[in-house]
PDB file of C-alpha atoms in Angstrom:
ATOM      1  CA  MET A  26     101.433 -94.177 -32.808  1.00 72.00           C
ATOM      2  CA  SER A  27      98.527 -93.470 -35.137  1.00 88.00           C
ATOM      3  CA  LYS A  28      97.955 -90.616 -37.558  1.00 96.00           C
ATOM      4  CA  LEU A  29      95.517 -88.025 -36.238  1.00 97.00           C
ATOM      5  CA  ILE A  30      92.689 -87.304 -38.696  1.00 98.00           C
ATOM      6  CA  ASP A  31      92.146 -83.590 -38.082  1.00 98.00           C
ATOM      7  CA  GLY A  32      88.538 -82.543 -38.652  1.00 98.00           C
ATOM      8  CA  LYS A  33      89.368 -78.855 -38.266  1.00 97.00           C
ATOM      9  CA  VAL A  34      91.806 -78.946 -41.184  1.00 98.00           C
ATOM     10  CA  ILE A  35      89.544 -81.048 -43.433  1.00 98.00           C
ATOM     11  CA  SER A  36      86.402 -79.033 -42.626  1.00 98.00           C
ATOM     12  CA  ALA A  37      88.284 -75.813 -43.464  1.00 98.00           C
ATOM     13  CA  ALA A  38      89.118 -77.279 -46.894  1.00 98.00           C
ATOM     14  CA  VAL A  39      85.447 -78.207 -47.473  1.00 98.00           C
ATOM     15  CA  LYS A  40      84.251 -74.764 -46.361  1.00 98.00           C
ATOM     16  CA  ALA A  41      86.747 -73.031 -48.665  1.00 98.00           C
ATOM     17  CA  LYS A  42      85.295 -74.920 -51.648  1.00 98.00           C
ATOM     18  CA  VAL A  43      81.755 -74.061 -50.525  1.00 98.00           C
ATOM     19  CA  ALA A  44      82.656 -70.359 -50.193  1.00 98.00           C
ATOM     20  CA  ASP A  45      83.999 -70.423 -53.775  1.00 98.00           C
ATOM     21  CA  GLY A  46      80.793 -72.097 -54.984  1.00 98.00           C
ATOM     22  CA  VAL A  47      78.587 -69.552 -53.179  1.00 98.00           C
ATOM     23  CA  ALA A  48      80.633 -66.685 -54.670  1.00 98.00           C
ATOM     24  CA  GLU A  49      80.281 -68.236 -58.144  1.00 97.00           C
ATOM     25  CA  LEU A  50      76.480 -68.359 -57.793  1.00 97.00           C
ATOM     26  CA  LYS A  51      76.401 -64.746 -56.549  1.00 97.00           C
ATOM     27  CA  LYS A  52      78.094 -63.681 -59.802  1.00 97.00           C
ATOM     28  CA  GLN A  53      75.080 -65.212 -61.567  1.00 96.00           C
ATOM     29  CA  GLY A  54      72.694 -63.282 -59.318  1.00 97.00           C
ATOM     30  CA  ILE A  55      71.815 -66.316 -57.199  1.00 97.00           C
ATOM     31  CA  SER A  56      72.005 -66.154 -53.405  1.00 97.00           C
ATOM     32  CA  VAL A  57      72.172 -69.277 -51.228  1.00 98.00           C
ATOM     33  CA  GLY A  58      69.785 -69.391 -48.263  1.00 98.00           C
ATOM     34  CA  LEU A  59      69.388 -71.717 -45.266  1.00 98.00           C
ATOM     35  CA  ALA A  60      66.509 -71.608 -42.770  1.00 98.00           C
ATOM     36  CA  VAL A  61      67.100 -73.153 -39.347  1.00 97.00           C
ATOM     37  CA  ILE A  62      64.140 -73.846 -37.059  1.00 97.00           C
ATOM     38  CA  ILE A  63      64.647 -74.414 -33.340  1.00 96.00           C
ATOM     39  CA  VAL A  64      61.780 -75.146 -30.935  1.00 97.00           C
ATOM     40  CA  GLY A  65      62.272 -74.697 -27.181  1.00 95.00           C
ATOM     41  CA  ASP A  66      65.362 -74.019 -25.081  1.00 89.00           C
ATOM     42  CA  ASP A  67      67.556 -77.111 -25.364  1.00 85.00           C
ATOM     43  CA  PRO A  68      71.073 -75.764 -24.547  1.00 85.00           C
ATOM     44  CA  ALA A  69      72.949 -78.148 -26.890  1.00 82.00           C
ATOM     45  CA  SER A  70      70.573 -77.304 -29.747  1.00 86.00           C
ATOM     46  CA  LYS A  71      71.128 -73.588 -29.169  1.00 87.00           C
ATOM     47  CA  VAL A  72      74.905 -74.079 -29.448  1.00 87.00           C
ATOM     48  CA  TYR A  73      74.514 -76.077 -32.683  1.00 87.00           C
ATOM     49  CA  VAL A  74      72.230 -73.450 -34.201  1.00 90.00           C
ATOM     50  CA  ALA A  75      74.626 -70.633 -33.269  1.00 92.00           C
ATOM     51  CA  ASN A  76      77.515 -72.545 -34.892  1.00 92.00           C
ATOM     52  CA  LYS A  77      75.488 -73.098 -38.071  1.00 93.00           C
ATOM     53  CA  LYS A  78      74.639 -69.407 -38.258  1.00 94.00           C
ATOM     54  CA  LYS A  79      78.303 -68.472 -37.806  1.00 95.00           C
ATOM     55  CA  ALA A  80      79.376 -70.885 -40.557  1.00 96.00           C
ATOM     56  CA  CYS A  81      76.748 -69.472 -42.945  1.00 97.00           C
ATOM     57  CA  GLU A  82      77.950 -65.919 -42.352  1.00 97.00           C
ATOM     58  CA  ALA A  83      81.576 -66.895 -42.966  1.00 97.00           C
ATOM     59  CA  LEU A  84      80.746 -68.579 -46.291  1.00 98.00           C
ATOM     60  CA  GLY A  85      78.332 -65.996 -47.694  1.00 98.00           C
ATOM     61  CA  ILE A  86      75.198 -68.102 -47.154  1.00 98.00           C
ATOM     62  CA  VAL A  87      72.086 -66.182 -46.072  1.00 98.00           C
ATOM     63  CA  SER A  88      70.931 -67.650 -42.767  1.00 97.00           C
ATOM     64  CA  GLU A  89      67.449 -67.253 -41.298  1.00 97.00           C
ATOM     65  CA  GLU A  90      66.805 -68.506 -37.779  1.00 96.00           C
ATOM     66  CA  TYR A  91      63.315 -69.262 -36.484  1.00 97.00           C
ATOM     67  CA  ALA A  92      63.425 -69.686 -32.695  1.00 95.00           C
ATOM     68  CA  LEU A  93      60.006 -70.878 -31.563  1.00 97.00           C
ATOM     69  CA  PRO A  94      58.732 -71.256 -27.993  1.00 96.00           C
ATOM     70  CA  GLU A  95      58.531 -74.677 -26.317  1.00 96.00           C
ATOM     71  CA  ASN A  96      54.710 -74.674 -26.502  1.00 97.00           C
ATOM     72  CA  THR A  97      54.563 -74.220 -30.304  1.00 98.00           C
ATOM     73  CA  THR A  98      51.832 -76.443 -31.752  1.00 97.00           C
ATOM     74  CA  GLU A  99      52.360 -78.934 -34.569  1.00 98.00           C
ATOM     75  CA  GLU A 100      50.017 -76.868 -36.770  1.00 98.00           C
ATOM     76  CA  GLU A 101      52.105 -73.724 -36.200  1.00 98.00           C
ATOM     77  CA  LEU A 102      55.352 -75.540 -36.977  1.00 98.00           C
ATOM     78  CA  LEU A 103      53.898 -77.171 -40.117  1.00 98.00           C
ATOM     79  CA  ALA A 104      52.638 -73.753 -41.278  1.00 98.00           C
ATOM     80  CA  LEU A 105      56.162 -72.331 -40.926  1.00 98.00           C
ATOM     81  CA  VAL A 106      57.686 -75.258 -42.841  1.00 98.00           C
ATOM     82  CA  ASP A 107      55.086 -74.781 -45.578  1.00 98.00           C
ATOM     83  CA  ARG A 108      55.969 -71.089 -45.828  1.00 98.00           C
ATOM     84  CA  LEU A 109      59.687 -71.919 -46.117  1.00 98.00           C
ATOM     85  CA  ASN A 110      58.981 -74.677 -48.670  1.00 98.00           C
ATOM     86  CA  ASN A 111      57.435 -71.978 -50.855  1.00 98.00           C
ATOM     87  CA  ALA A 112      60.085 -69.302 -50.192  1.00 98.00           C
ATOM     88  CA  LYS A 113      62.198 -68.898 -53.338  1.00 96.00           C
ATOM     89  CA  HIS A 114      65.165 -67.397 -51.435  1.00 97.00           C
ATOM     90  CA  ILE A 115      65.440 -70.407 -49.091  1.00 98.00           C
ATOM     91  CA  ASN A 116      67.295 -73.398 -50.558  1.00 98.00           C
ATOM     92  CA  GLY A 117      67.673 -75.495 -47.426  1.00 98.00           C
ATOM     93  CA  ILE A 118      65.445 -76.085 -44.398  1.00 98.00           C
ATOM     94  CA  LEU A 119      66.726 -77.650 -41.210  1.00 96.00           C
ATOM     95  CA  CYS A 120      64.607 -78.402 -38.156  1.00 96.00           C
ATOM     96  CA  GLN A 121      66.883 -78.856 -35.162  1.00 94.00           C
ATOM     97  CA  LEU A 122      66.271 -82.141 -33.340  1.00 92.00           C
ATOM     98  CA  PRO A 123      65.237 -83.241 -30.779  1.00 91.00           C
ATOM     99  CA  LEU A 124      61.868 -81.494 -30.825  1.00 95.00           C
ATOM    100  CA  PRO A 125      59.746 -81.122 -27.658  1.00 95.00           C
ATOM    101  CA  LYS A 126      57.848 -84.331 -26.817  1.00 95.00           C
ATOM    102  CA  HIS A 127      54.424 -83.105 -27.991  1.00 97.00           C
ATOM    103  CA  LEU A 128      55.661 -82.632 -31.569  1.00 97.00           C
ATOM    104  CA  ASN A 129      55.897 -85.571 -33.963  1.00 97.00           C
ATOM    105  CA  GLU A 130      59.397 -85.492 -35.502  1.00 96.00           C
ATOM    106  CA  LYS A 131      58.410 -87.799 -38.358  1.00 97.00           C
ATOM    107  CA  VAL A 132      55.485 -85.587 -39.389  1.00 98.00           C
ATOM    108  CA  ILE A 133      57.684 -82.467 -39.341  1.00 98.00           C
ATOM    109  CA  ILE A 134      60.588 -84.046 -41.270  1.00 97.00           C
ATOM    110  CA  ASP A 135      58.182 -85.509 -43.851  1.00 98.00           C
ATOM    111  CA  SER A 136      56.686 -82.041 -44.418  1.00 98.00           C
ATOM    112  CA  ILE A 137      60.002 -80.544 -45.619  1.00 98.00           C
ATOM    113  CA  LEU A 138      60.367 -80.662 -49.407  1.00 98.00           C
ATOM    114  CA  PRO A 139      62.952 -83.362 -50.286  1.00 98.00           C
ATOM    115  CA  GLU A 140      64.886 -80.878 -52.455  1.00 97.00           C
ATOM    116  CA  LYS A 141      65.212 -78.515 -49.462  1.00 98.00           C
ATOM    117  CA  ASP A 142      65.911 -81.272 -46.910  1.00 98.00           C
ATOM    118  CA  VAL A 143      69.617 -80.528 -46.374  1.00 98.00           C
ATOM    119  CA  ASP A 144      69.763 -82.922 -43.402  1.00 96.00           C
ATOM    120  CA  ALA A 145      68.713 -85.750 -45.776  1.00 97.00           C
ATOM    121  CA  PHE A 146      66.223 -87.168 -43.251  1.00 96.00           C
ATOM    122  CA  HIS A 147      63.158 -87.184 -45.558  1.00 97.00           C
ATOM    123  CA  PRO A 148      62.116 -90.724 -46.616  1.00 97.00           C
ATOM    124  CA  ALA A 149      62.621 -89.778 -50.289  1.00 97.00           C
ATOM    125  CA  ASN A 150      66.240 -88.817 -49.612  1.00 97.00           C
ATOM    126  CA  VAL A 151      66.796 -91.885 -47.419  1.00 96.00           C
ATOM    127  CA  GLY A 152      65.530 -94.056 -50.283  1.00 97.00           C
ATOM    128  CA  LYS A 153      67.889 -92.351 -52.722  1.00 97.00           C
ATOM    129  CA  ILE A 154      70.837 -93.089 -50.411  1.00 97.00           C
ATOM    130  CA  MET A 155      69.745 -96.730 -50.332  1.00 96.00           C
ATOM    131  CA  ILE A 156      69.978 -97.071 -54.124  1.00 96.00           C
ATOM    132  CA  GLY A 157      73.082 -94.899 -54.423  1.00 95.00           C
ATOM    133  CA  ASP A 158      71.468 -92.089 -56.435  1.00 95.00           C
ATOM    134  CA  TYR A 159      71.396 -89.199 -54.004  1.00 94.00           C
ATOM    135  CA  ASP A 160      71.747 -85.417 -53.888  1.00 89.00           C
ATOM    136  CA  PHE A 161      72.257 -85.136 -50.127  1.00 90.00           C
ATOM    137  CA  VAL A 162      73.622 -87.385 -47.410  1.00 92.00           C
ATOM    138  CA  PRO A 163      73.100 -86.855 -43.643  1.00 95.00           C
ATOM    139  CA  CYS A 164      75.838 -84.461 -42.603  1.00 96.00           C
ATOM    140  CA  THR A 165      77.744 -86.625 -40.108  1.00 97.00           C
ATOM    141  CA  PRO A 166      78.171 -89.737 -42.322  1.00 98.00           C
ATOM    142  CA  ALA A 167      78.955 -87.407 -45.250  1.00 98.00           C
ATOM    143  CA  GLY A 168      81.663 -85.818 -43.087  1.00 98.00           C
ATOM    144  CA  VAL A 169      83.172 -89.204 -42.246  1.00 98.00           C
ATOM    145  CA  MET A 170      83.359 -90.137 -45.945  1.00 98.00           C
ATOM    146  CA  GLU A 171      84.992 -86.800 -46.727  1.00 98.00           C
ATOM    147  CA  MET A 172      87.611 -87.427 -44.028  1.00 98.00           C
ATOM    148  CA  LEU A 173      88.434 -90.881 -45.440  1.00 98.00           C
ATOM    149  CA  LYS A 174      88.704 -89.419 -48.936  1.00 98.00           C
ATOM    150  CA  TYR A 175      90.934 -86.556 -47.763  1.00 98.00           C
ATOM    151  CA  GLU A 176      93.263 -89.014 -46.026  1.00 98.00           C
ATOM    152  CA  GLY A 177      93.360 -91.345 -49.048  1.00 98.00           C
ATOM    153  CA  ILE A 178      91.655 -94.182 -47.138  1.00 98.00           C
ATOM    154  CA  ASP A 179      89.647 -96.189 -49.667  1.00 98.00           C
ATOM    155  CA  PRO A 180      86.959 -98.494 -48.187  1.00 98.00           C
ATOM    156  CA  GLU A 181      87.025-100.732 -51.295  1.00 98.00           C
ATOM    157  CA  GLY A 182      87.579-104.367 -50.328  1.00 98.00           C
ATOM    158  CA  LYS A 183      88.008-103.456 -46.656  1.00 98.00           C
ATOM    159  CA  THR A 184      86.084-104.872 -43.725  1.00 98.00           C
ATOM    160  CA  CYS A 185      84.063-101.976 -42.288  1.00 98.00           C
ATOM    161  CA  VAL A 186      82.278-102.190 -38.952  1.00 98.00           C
ATOM    162  CA  VAL A 187      79.787 -99.541 -37.807  1.00 98.00           C
ATOM    163  CA  ILE A 188      78.686 -99.621 -34.154  1.00 98.00           C
ATOM    164  CA  GLY A 189      75.243 -98.002 -33.939  1.00 98.00           C
ATOM    165  CA  ARG A 190      72.167 -98.228 -36.171  1.00 97.00           C
ATOM    166  CA  SER A 191      70.528 -94.810 -35.864  1.00 95.00           C
ATOM    167  CA  ASN A 192      68.776 -93.327 -38.886  1.00 94.00           C
ATOM    168  CA  ILE A 193      70.982 -90.231 -38.594  1.00 93.00           C
ATOM    169  CA  VAL A 194      74.426 -91.885 -38.481  1.00 97.00           C
ATOM    170  CA  GLY A 195      74.654 -95.689 -38.293  1.00 97.00           C
ATOM    171  CA  LYS A 196      72.402 -96.803 -41.146  1.00 97.00           C
ATOM    172  CA  PRO A 197      73.445 -94.163 -43.734  1.00 97.00           C
ATOM    173  CA  MET A 198      77.090 -94.653 -42.701  1.00 98.00           C
ATOM    174  CA  GLY A 199      76.820 -98.333 -43.530  1.00 98.00           C
ATOM    175  CA  MET A 200      75.237 -97.584 -46.922  1.00 98.00           C
ATOM    176  CA  LEU A 201      77.911 -95.040 -47.887  1.00 98.00           C
ATOM    177  CA  LEU A 202      80.718 -97.465 -47.047  1.00 98.00           C
ATOM    178  CA  LEU A 203      78.886-100.136 -49.051  1.00 98.00           C
ATOM    179  CA  HIS A 204      78.587 -97.774 -52.050  1.00 98.00           C
ATOM    180  CA  LYS A 205      82.391 -97.429 -51.884  1.00 98.00           C
ATOM    181  CA  ASN A 206      82.698-101.231 -52.058  1.00 98.00           C
ATOM    182  CA  GLY A 207      83.440-101.840 -48.392  1.00 98.00           C
ATOM    183  CA  THR A 208      82.208-105.076 -46.787  1.00 98.00           C
ATOM    184  CA  VAL A 209      79.974-103.700 -44.048  1.00 98.00           C
ATOM    185  CA  THR A 210      78.693-105.018 -40.711  1.00 98.00           C
ATOM    186  CA  ILE A 211      76.380-102.830 -38.615  1.00 98.00           C
ATOM    187  CA  CYS A 212      76.445-103.697 -34.910  1.00 98.00           C
ATOM    188  CA  HIS A 213      73.995-102.632 -32.209  1.00 97.00           C
ATOM    189  CA  SER A 214      72.827-103.368 -28.668  1.00 95.00           C
ATOM    190  CA  ARG A 215      71.619-106.874 -29.601  1.00 97.00           C
ATOM    191  CA  THR A 216      74.782-107.888 -31.459  1.00 98.00           C
ATOM    192  CA  LYS A 217      76.457-110.996 -30.115  1.00 97.00           C
ATOM    193  CA  ASN A 218      80.270-111.284 -30.071  1.00 97.00           C
ATOM    194  CA  LEU A 219      80.670-107.516 -30.573  1.00 98.00           C
ATOM    195  CA  LYS A 220      84.338-107.547 -29.595  1.00 98.00           C
ATOM    196  CA  GLU A 221      85.157-110.323 -32.076  1.00 98.00           C
ATOM    197  CA  ILE A 222      83.348-108.523 -34.899  1.00 98.00           C
ATOM    198  CA  CYS A 223      85.111-105.226 -34.135  1.00 98.00           C
ATOM    199  CA  LEU A 224      88.471-107.011 -34.206  1.00 98.00           C
ATOM    200  CA  THR A 225      87.868-107.877 -37.883  1.00 98.00           C
ATOM    201  CA  ALA A 226      87.466-104.198 -38.860  1.00 98.00           C
ATOM    202  CA  ASP A 227      89.910-102.413 -41.158  1.00 98.00           C
ATOM    203  CA  ILE A 228      87.683 -99.340 -40.707  1.00 98.00           C
ATOM    204  CA  LEU A 229      85.791 -99.055 -37.407  1.00 98.00           C
ATOM    205  CA  VAL A 230      83.135 -96.343 -36.958  1.00 98.00           C
ATOM    206  CA  ALA A 231      81.803 -95.812 -33.428  1.00 98.00           C
ATOM    207  CA  ALA A 232      78.418 -94.069 -33.153  1.00 97.00           C
ATOM    208  CA  VAL A 233      77.017 -95.350 -29.875  1.00 96.00           C
ATOM    209  CA  GLY A 234      76.772 -92.326 -27.599  1.00 94.00           C
ATOM    210  CA  ARG A 235      78.655 -93.945 -24.681  1.00 96.00           C
ATOM    211  CA  ALA A 236      81.935 -92.571 -23.395  1.00 96.00           C
ATOM    212  CA  ASP A 237      84.977 -94.840 -23.892  1.00 96.00           C
ATOM    213  CA  PHE A 238      82.775 -97.669 -25.189  1.00 98.00           C
ATOM    214  CA  VAL A 239      85.399 -98.854 -27.675  1.00 98.00           C
ATOM    215  CA  THR A 240      88.439-100.131 -25.811  1.00 98.00           C
ATOM    216  CA  ALA A 241      91.852-101.115 -27.157  1.00 98.00           C
ATOM    217  CA  ASP A 242      91.067-104.850 -26.967  1.00 98.00           C
ATOM    218  CA  MET A 243      88.246-104.303 -29.521  1.00 98.00           C
ATOM    219  CA  VAL A 244      90.544-102.768 -32.150  1.00 98.00           C
ATOM    220  CA  LYS A 245      92.678-104.617 -34.671  1.00 98.00           C
ATOM    221  CA  GLU A 246      96.294-103.509 -35.016  1.00 98.00           C
ATOM    222  CA  GLY A 247      96.478-100.933 -37.836  1.00 98.00           C
ATOM    223  CA  ALA A 248      92.729-100.270 -38.095  1.00 98.00           C
ATOM    224  CA  VAL A 249      91.311 -96.857 -39.000  1.00 98.00           C
ATOM    225  CA  VAL A 250      89.092 -95.689 -36.121  1.00 98.00           C
ATOM    226  CA  ILE A 251      86.422 -93.014 -36.629  1.00 98.00           C
ATOM    227  CA  ASP A 252      84.815 -91.714 -33.428  1.00 98.00           C
ATOM    228  CA  VAL A 253      81.400 -90.125 -34.025  1.00 97.00           C
ATOM    229  CA  GLY A 254      80.504 -90.016 -30.324  1.00 95.00           C
ATOM    230  CA  MET A 255      79.910 -86.764 -28.469  1.00 91.00           C
ATOM    231  CA  ASN A 256      79.749 -87.399 -24.730  1.00 92.00           C
ATOM    232  CA  ARG A 257      80.719 -85.712 -21.475  1.00 89.00           C
ATOM    233  CA  LYS A 258      82.960 -87.337 -18.903  1.00 89.00           C
ATOM    234  CA  ASP A 259      84.064 -85.485 -15.786  1.00 89.00           C
ATOM    235  CA  GLY A 260      82.791 -82.308 -17.427  1.00 87.00           C
ATOM    236  CA  LYS A 261      84.956 -82.781 -20.522  1.00 91.00           C
ATOM    237  CA  LEU A 262      83.878 -83.563 -24.075  1.00 91.00           C
ATOM    238  CA  CYS A 263      84.851 -87.058 -25.164  1.00 95.00           C
ATOM    239  CA  GLY A 264      83.932 -89.655 -27.771  1.00 97.00           C
ATOM    240  CA  ASP A 265      82.855 -93.294 -27.857  1.00 98.00           C
ATOM    241  CA  VAL A 266      86.470 -94.448 -28.156  1.00 98.00           C
ATOM    242  CA  ASP A 267      89.056 -94.735 -25.373  1.00 97.00           C
ATOM    243  CA  PHE A 268      91.327 -92.445 -27.379  1.00 97.00           C
ATOM    244  CA  GLU A 269      94.547 -92.695 -25.349  1.00 96.00           C
ATOM    245  CA  ALA A 270      94.581 -96.490 -25.403  1.00 97.00           C
ATOM    246  CA  VAL A 271      93.242 -97.016 -28.942  1.00 98.00           C
ATOM    247  CA  LYS A 272      95.602 -94.540 -30.622  1.00 97.00           C
ATOM    248  CA  GLU A 273      98.470 -96.930 -29.835  1.00 96.00           C
ATOM    249  CA  LYS A 274      96.889 -99.627 -32.018  1.00 97.00           C
ATOM    250  CA  ALA A 275      95.111 -97.687 -34.778  1.00 98.00           C
ATOM    251  CA  SER A 276      96.868 -96.586 -37.968  1.00 98.00           C
ATOM    252  CA  ALA A 277      94.644 -93.480 -38.043  1.00 98.00           C
ATOM    253  CA  ILE A 278      92.099 -92.074 -35.578  1.00 98.00           C
ATOM    254  CA  THR A 279      89.783 -89.077 -35.153  1.00 98.00           C
ATOM    255  CA  PRO A 280      89.958 -87.109 -31.891  1.00 97.00           C
ATOM    256  CA  VAL A 281      87.012 -85.735 -29.885  1.00 97.00           C
ATOM    257  CA  PRO A 282      86.691 -82.798 -29.964  1.00 95.00           C
ATOM    258  CA  GLY A 283      88.166 -81.694 -33.292  1.00 96.00           C
ATOM    259  CA  GLY A 284      87.394 -84.795 -35.347  1.00 97.00           C
ATOM    260  CA  VAL A 285      84.029 -85.586 -36.907  1.00 97.00           C
ATOM    261  CA  GLY A 286      82.269 -82.664 -35.129  1.00 94.00           C
ATOM    262  CA  PRO A 287      83.585 -79.829 -37.335  1.00 95.00           C
ATOM    263  CA  MET A 288      82.821 -81.914 -40.442  1.00 97.00           C
ATOM    264  CA  THR A 289      79.093 -82.080 -39.698  1.00 95.00           C
ATOM    265  CA  ILE A 290      78.556 -78.338 -40.116  1.00 95.00           C
ATOM    266  CA  ALA A 291      80.907 -78.182 -43.125  1.00 97.00           C
ATOM    267  CA  MET A 292      78.833 -80.859 -44.892  1.00 98.00           C
ATOM    268  CA  LEU A 293      75.605 -79.023 -44.028  1.00 97.00           C
ATOM    269  CA  MET A 294      77.049 -75.993 -45.815  1.00 98.00           C
ATOM    270  CA  GLN A 295      77.951 -78.209 -48.779  1.00 98.00           C
ATOM    271  CA  ASN A 296      74.436 -79.720 -48.863  1.00 98.00           C
ATOM    272  CA  THR A 297      72.922 -76.202 -48.846  1.00 98.00           C
ATOM    273  CA  LEU A 298      75.091 -75.175 -51.805  1.00 98.00           C
ATOM    274  CA  THR A 299      74.134 -78.389 -53.646  1.00 98.00           C
ATOM    275  CA  ALA A 300      70.433 -77.626 -52.990  1.00 98.00           C
ATOM    276  CA  ALA A 301      70.819 -74.106 -54.429  1.00 98.00           C
ATOM    277  CA  LYS A 302      72.517 -75.488 -57.549  1.00 97.00           C
ATOM    278  CA  ARG A 303      69.868 -78.176 -58.089  1.00 96.00           C
ATOM    279  CA  GLN A 304      67.030 -75.666 -57.634  1.00 97.00           C
ATOM    280  CA  ASN A 305      68.627 -73.391 -60.232  1.00 96.00           C
ATOM    281  CA  ASN A 306      69.434 -76.251 -62.651  1.00 94.00           C
ATOM    282  CA  ILE A 307      73.186 -75.802 -62.286  1.00 92.00           C
ATOM    283  CA  ASN A 308      75.318 -78.923 -62.532  1.00 82.00           C
ATOM    284  CA  GLY A 309      78.597 -79.563 -60.698  1.00 68.00           C
TER     285      GLY A 309
END
């Protein structure tokens, strides 16, 4: 029976540290501000935005929400981003994805100042992650690394396999494990012998977006299994990993819900605090 890596417990610890940091800045007359932009009526996006707002309120971060109609033009959205780029009281800007089809996500992300890009999607921040000299990391991979650290699981010298190569999770996840001296393989839809590769993993990260994709016969006895997936099956939230079967083989595993999910928002809060410190020339 594997150890359950509890994202609720670990995210609470991260948030407590962030709340202390925000309070410390307030003593110096500095407030921490996050602007969240949402375009259209995507139900999942609305839930995420509401959760971010709630987390900000709990930690003392000033939260501004900009809910724009579905038919917002690219010019209007870019004008808003420009205004927020120049707003002294806003330290972090987040544009909730996906955007409606007529808006170019790349153009919008590239328009956010790198020092306010708390999602770490801007090419400048992606490049910094590549060379290992970064201020921010995308929130989900950052959350996974925090979980490993909290549990005392060191990637150094371990075989790490990441399933999924998205710019948001898979690629940065691979780089972060590499920076911690893991030996990393990133798998994807064109990978041959996927099962065999997964069976070599000491640390297996699943970020595919397919329910129960990772089965017990793909997991090495004693592996650490991190499930980044967020899917629905028979109306219930589930991950990419067949949890019930895999937990019998893994030494440690994250559940869905209650695993990586809570960490994502906690790391966004941490990134926002980091942005405020950097913009006010405060180290630490």
